[in-house]
Amino acid sequence: MDHPVSHTRIRHRRGITGVATSIVLLIAGALGCSGMGTGDDSRTVTIRFLQNKSEVIGYFNQVIAKFEAENPGIRVIQDNNEDGFIPSLVRNSPPDVVTRGWAYASGDLARRGVFEDLSGLAEAGRINPDIQSLVAEWGLSEPDTIPALPYSLTAAGVIYNEDLFEEHGVPVPTTWDEFVAACETFNAAGVTPIYGTFREPWTVAQGVFDYVGGGTVDVEEFYSALYAEGGDFGPHSPVTFSNTFADTLEKMDYVLSSSQPNAAARNYVEGNAAFARGEAAMYLQGPWALSELANANPDLRVGTFPLPATNDPADTKVRVNVDLALAIPVGAKHPEEATKFIEFLFREDVISAYNDDNSAFSTLSGARAPEDARIAGLAPYIDEGRFYQGPSQYLPPAVPVEGNLQVYVLNRNGEALLRNLDDDYRRVAARNANRGTL
């Protein structure tokens, strides 16, 4: 997707109506939008930067200090109270710049015109179009608008113990059959193939359903067809979970059966500790686990590969999410200064340092690969645009996908899992259709 880059101003959106139509329960009224002024007659303009990740507060404090030194007329206050965002919209006093993980909830706000269109910023033209499209997948208020600029892309795959792989002569698998062969080799040697932490249902969603489902189903195409059904979705719809994900069940069962016997009773913290001790060869987790593993065992040698869910290596893709995106809310009081701050954050040295520090991938076209060798195995897939957003992430919050998956872990009834997902989604889709929302 090509975007204009000839000017460096946001495209202001005035008089937005209907913003609060479907978020009335959240903000209890219309989301007013007046013209966006730059007005502050004092010599120093103060902008508020709502940053939602507690683990990078210190990093952004350093970045802000550098920005303020180069821009003495602008002061940036870092605000980490994400719960205050919706109330700030009600008061028509939103922050000037926000960071968000961009998924269903952010897309819901974007569809309702909460964020400015940033397609006119030069930075929009520097972003990898394949990565920018991940933002669009969650919905836009108008075609070809850009409600947010993706800043950091995290990729999750199979973390593997390099020493155990070398000791048992197991190559990194590139097909499903090779993955099965690896598991069989480890089993025969008395090594647990996969460490499961299924007591926490999010790990089932991310590491079993998303990896296998995303590797066998065109996730975006499936959900586009699902959403298009609206309130008419039912058992006879062209696409359902039951008729689309049925072929994934056998492979999901295999992943579960290749985990340790007590996987359903172990949580994420216990999994990190156990994997760091060498109790399994593989761990279906994302880069957020790498620092925990290193803290537990500094000598642990690990790499990461995407789970191959078919026997054609060309089909293999990696699960990703836009971990951090930058946006300017409609009604921000200092859009010019906010734009200048965003331009600074997208400087090559600033964005690369952030992603290197967080074992993530830069969103810029032609960006160098991350310096972290532990995720180097995922880099070619990012470069080639071979990635997907997890199927568990596309469902409305009212659909208890994680709860359904945890039940599936316990009873291994895959048909019931898919039937329950169909039934739960049908109820939510019908209710939302009656309300006039997605």
PDB file of C-alpha atoms in Angstrom, residues 31-152:
ATOM      1  CA  LEU A  31     -16.945  11.186  21.921  1.00  0.00           C
ATOM      2  CA  GLY A  32     -16.767  14.884  21.158  1.00  0.00           C
ATOM      3  CA  CYS A  33     -14.263  16.143  18.660  1.00  0.00           C
ATOM      4  CA  SER A  34     -13.470  19.741  18.115  1.00  0.00           C
ATOM      5  CA  GLY A  35     -10.838  21.189  15.811  1.00  0.00           C
ATOM      6  CA  MET A  36      -7.289  20.411  16.795  1.00  0.00           C
ATOM      7  CA  GLY A  37      -5.523  23.511  17.909  1.00  0.00           C
ATOM      8  CA  THR A  38      -1.887  24.002  18.568  1.00  0.00           C
ATOM      9  CA  GLY A  39      -2.771  26.551  21.165  1.00  0.00           C
ATOM     10  CA  ASP A  40      -0.349  27.133  23.951  1.00  0.00           C
ATOM     11  CA  ASP A  41       0.976  30.659  24.201  1.00  0.00           C
ATOM     12  CA  SER A  42       3.660  29.831  26.755  1.00  0.00           C
ATOM     13  CA  ARG A  43       7.202  29.415  25.567  1.00  0.00           C
ATOM     14  CA  THR A  44       7.275  25.705  26.477  1.00  0.00           C
ATOM     15  CA  VAL A  45       4.562  23.364  25.256  1.00  0.00           C
ATOM     16  CA  THR A  46       3.883  20.319  27.433  1.00  0.00           C
ATOM     17  CA  ILE A  47       2.616  17.178  25.723  1.00  0.00           C
ATOM     18  CA  ARG A  48       1.378  14.027  27.403  1.00  0.00           C
ATOM     19  CA  PHE A  49       2.736  10.686  26.210  1.00  0.00           C
ATOM     20  CA  LEU A  50       0.566   7.746  27.284  1.00  0.00           C
ATOM     21  CA  GLN A  51       2.895   4.742  27.252  1.00  0.00           C
ATOM     22  CA  ASN A  52       1.353   1.399  28.181  1.00  0.00           C
ATOM     23  CA  LYS A  53       4.329  -0.902  28.828  1.00  0.00           C
ATOM     24  CA  SER A  54       5.713  -0.760  32.348  1.00  0.00           C
ATOM     25  CA  GLU A  55       8.902  -2.611  31.413  1.00  0.00           C
ATOM     26  CA  VAL A  56      10.077   0.183  29.099  1.00  0.00           C
ATOM     27  CA  ILE A  57       9.330   3.199  31.293  1.00  0.00           C
ATOM     28  CA  GLY A  58      13.032   3.708  31.966  1.00  0.00           C
ATOM     29  CA  TYR A  59      13.918   3.442  28.300  1.00  0.00           C
ATOM     30  CA  PHE A  60      11.387   6.065  27.286  1.00  0.00           C
ATOM     31  CA  ASN A  61      12.495   8.360  30.099  1.00  0.00           C
ATOM     32  CA  GLN A  62      15.949   8.368  28.506  1.00  0.00           C
ATOM     33  CA  VAL A  63      14.483   8.962  25.043  1.00  0.00           C
ATOM     34  CA  ILE A  64      12.342  11.816  26.347  1.00  0.00           C
ATOM     35  CA  ALA A  65      15.355  13.455  27.978  1.00  0.00           C
ATOM     36  CA  LYS A  66      17.232  13.348  24.680  1.00  0.00           C
ATOM     37  CA  PHE A  67      14.234  14.694  22.763  1.00  0.00           C
ATOM     38  CA  GLU A  68      13.756  17.564  25.206  1.00  0.00           C
ATOM     39  CA  ALA A  69      17.436  18.459  24.964  1.00  0.00           C
ATOM     40  CA  GLU A  70      17.079  18.761  21.188  1.00  0.00           C
ATOM     41  CA  ASN A  71      13.686  20.478  21.421  1.00  0.00           C
ATOM     42  CA  PRO A  72      13.863  22.896  24.371  1.00  0.00           C
ATOM     43  CA  GLY A  73      10.434  24.312  23.570  1.00  0.00           C
ATOM     44  CA  ILE A  74       8.677  20.986  24.191  1.00  0.00           C
ATOM     45  CA  ARG A  75       8.276  19.129  27.459  1.00  0.00           C
ATOM     46  CA  VAL A  76       7.075  15.509  27.413  1.00  0.00           C
ATOM     47  CA  ILE A  77       5.319  13.938  30.381  1.00  0.00           C
ATOM     48  CA  GLN A  78       5.261  10.139  30.294  1.00  0.00           C
ATOM     49  CA  ASP A  79       1.922   8.825  31.593  1.00  0.00           C
ATOM     50  CA  ASN A  80       1.595   5.107  32.269  1.00  0.00           C
ATOM     51  CA  ASN A  81      -2.030   5.005  33.412  1.00  0.00           C
ATOM     52  CA  GLU A  82      -3.612   3.210  30.472  1.00  0.00           C
ATOM     53  CA  ASP A  83      -6.881   2.879  32.390  1.00  0.00           C
ATOM     54  CA  GLY A  84      -7.244   6.632  32.134  1.00  0.00           C
ATOM     55  CA  PHE A  85      -7.360   6.676  28.333  1.00  0.00           C
ATOM     56  CA  ILE A  86     -11.095   6.142  27.828  1.00  0.00           C
ATOM     57  CA  PRO A  87     -12.036   8.649  30.566  1.00  0.00           C
ATOM     58  CA  SER A  88      -9.737  11.182  28.894  1.00  0.00           C
ATOM     59  CA  LEU A  89     -11.744  10.765  25.697  1.00  0.00           C
ATOM     60  CA  VAL A  90     -14.948  11.455  27.602  1.00  0.00           C
ATOM     61  CA  ARG A  91     -13.437  14.651  29.025  1.00  0.00           C
ATOM     62  CA  ASN A  92     -12.167  15.628  25.552  1.00  0.00           C
ATOM     63  CA  SER A  93      -8.676  15.867  27.015  1.00  0.00           C
ATOM     64  CA  PRO A  94      -6.845  12.904  25.495  1.00  0.00           C
ATOM     65  CA  PRO A  95      -3.073  12.491  25.606  1.00  0.00           C
ATOM     66  CA  ASP A  96      -1.128  13.909  22.691  1.00  0.00           C
ATOM     67  CA  VAL A  97       0.601  10.653  21.779  1.00  0.00           C
ATOM     68  CA  VAL A  98      -0.363   7.122  22.785  1.00  0.00           C
ATOM     69  CA  THR A  99       1.299   3.742  22.465  1.00  0.00           C
ATOM     70  CA  ARG A 100      -0.828   0.645  22.176  1.00  0.00           C
ATOM     71  CA  GLY A 101      -0.436  -2.987  21.380  1.00  0.00           C
ATOM     72  CA  TRP A 102      -2.484  -3.052  18.188  1.00  0.00           C
ATOM     73  CA  ALA A 103      -5.094  -5.789  18.160  1.00  0.00           C
ATOM     74  CA  TYR A 104      -8.859  -6.195  18.528  1.00  0.00           C
ATOM     75  CA  ALA A 105      -9.483  -3.477  21.141  1.00  0.00           C
ATOM     76  CA  SER A 106      -7.346  -0.897  19.343  1.00  0.00           C
ATOM     77  CA  GLY A 107      -9.018  -1.710  16.046  1.00  0.00           C
ATOM     78  CA  ASP A 108     -12.400  -1.243  17.691  1.00  0.00           C
ATOM     79  CA  LEU A 109     -11.417   2.296  18.670  1.00  0.00           C
ATOM     80  CA  ALA A 110      -9.892   2.979  15.260  1.00  0.00           C
ATOM     81  CA  ARG A 111     -13.081   1.954  13.464  1.00  0.00           C
ATOM     82  CA  ARG A 112     -14.913   4.561  15.494  1.00  0.00           C
ATOM     83  CA  GLY A 113     -12.589   7.384  14.565  1.00  0.00           C
ATOM     84  CA  VAL A 114     -10.786   7.797  17.879  1.00  0.00           C
ATOM     85  CA  PHE A 115      -7.373   8.316  16.247  1.00  0.00           C
ATOM     86  CA  GLU A 116      -6.078  10.841  13.737  1.00  0.00           C
ATOM     87  CA  ASP A 117      -5.173   9.744  10.213  1.00  0.00           C
ATOM     88  CA  LEU A 118      -1.372   9.664  10.061  1.00  0.00           C
ATOM     89  CA  SER A 119      -1.085   8.760   6.387  1.00  0.00           C
ATOM     90  CA  GLY A 120       0.313  12.216   5.652  1.00  0.00           C
ATOM     91  CA  LEU A 121       3.377  11.792   7.854  1.00  0.00           C
ATOM     92  CA  ALA A 122       6.669  11.045   6.176  1.00  0.00           C
ATOM     93  CA  GLU A 123       7.151   8.242   8.707  1.00  0.00           C
ATOM     94  CA  ALA A 124       4.150   6.406   7.241  1.00  0.00           C
ATOM     95  CA  GLY A 125       6.057   5.978   4.003  1.00  0.00           C
ATOM     96  CA  ARG A 126       9.041   4.449   5.802  1.00  0.00           C
ATOM     97  CA  ILE A 127       7.109   1.574   7.352  1.00  0.00           C
ATOM     98  CA  ASN A 128       7.154  -1.880   5.801  1.00  0.00           C
ATOM     99  CA  PRO A 129       3.768  -2.110   4.017  1.00  0.00           C
ATOM    100  CA  ASP A 130       3.340  -5.739   5.104  1.00  0.00           C
ATOM    101  CA  ILE A 131       3.646  -4.647   8.715  1.00  0.00           C
ATOM    102  CA  GLN A 132       1.435  -1.580   8.297  1.00  0.00           C
ATOM    103  CA  SER A 133      -1.250  -3.880   6.895  1.00  0.00           C
ATOM    104  CA  LEU A 134      -1.366  -5.648  10.263  1.00  0.00           C
ATOM    105  CA  VAL A 135      -2.855  -2.465  11.722  1.00  0.00           C
ATOM    106  CA  ALA A 136      -5.425  -2.268   8.936  1.00  0.00           C
ATOM    107  CA  GLU A 137      -6.509  -5.866   9.562  1.00  0.00           C
ATOM    108  CA  TRP A 138      -8.175  -4.760  12.796  1.00  0.00           C
ATOM    109  CA  GLY A 139     -10.297  -2.147  11.059  1.00  0.00           C
ATOM    110  CA  LEU A 140     -10.244   1.450   9.836  1.00  0.00           C
ATOM    111  CA  SER A 141     -12.737   4.289  10.137  1.00  0.00           C
ATOM    112  CA  GLU A 142     -12.255   5.128   6.447  1.00  0.00           C
ATOM    113  CA  PRO A 143     -10.431   3.334   3.613  1.00  0.00           C
ATOM    114  CA  ASP A 144      -6.707   4.003   3.201  1.00  0.00           C
ATOM    115  CA  THR A 145      -6.372   5.811   6.515  1.00  0.00           C
ATOM    116  CA  ILE A 146      -3.605   5.069   9.001  1.00  0.00           C
ATOM    117  CA  PRO A 147      -4.777   5.309  12.608  1.00  0.00           C
ATOM    118  CA  ALA A 148      -1.424   4.197  14.027  1.00  0.00           C
ATOM    119  CA  LEU A 149       2.175   3.668  12.999  1.00  0.00           C
ATOM    120  CA  PRO A 150       3.534   0.272  14.074  1.00  0.00           C
ATOM    121  CA  TYR A 151       6.753   0.704  16.031  1.00  0.00           C
ATOM    122  CA  SER A 152       7.682  -2.742  17.294  1.00  0.00           C
TER     123      SER A 152
END
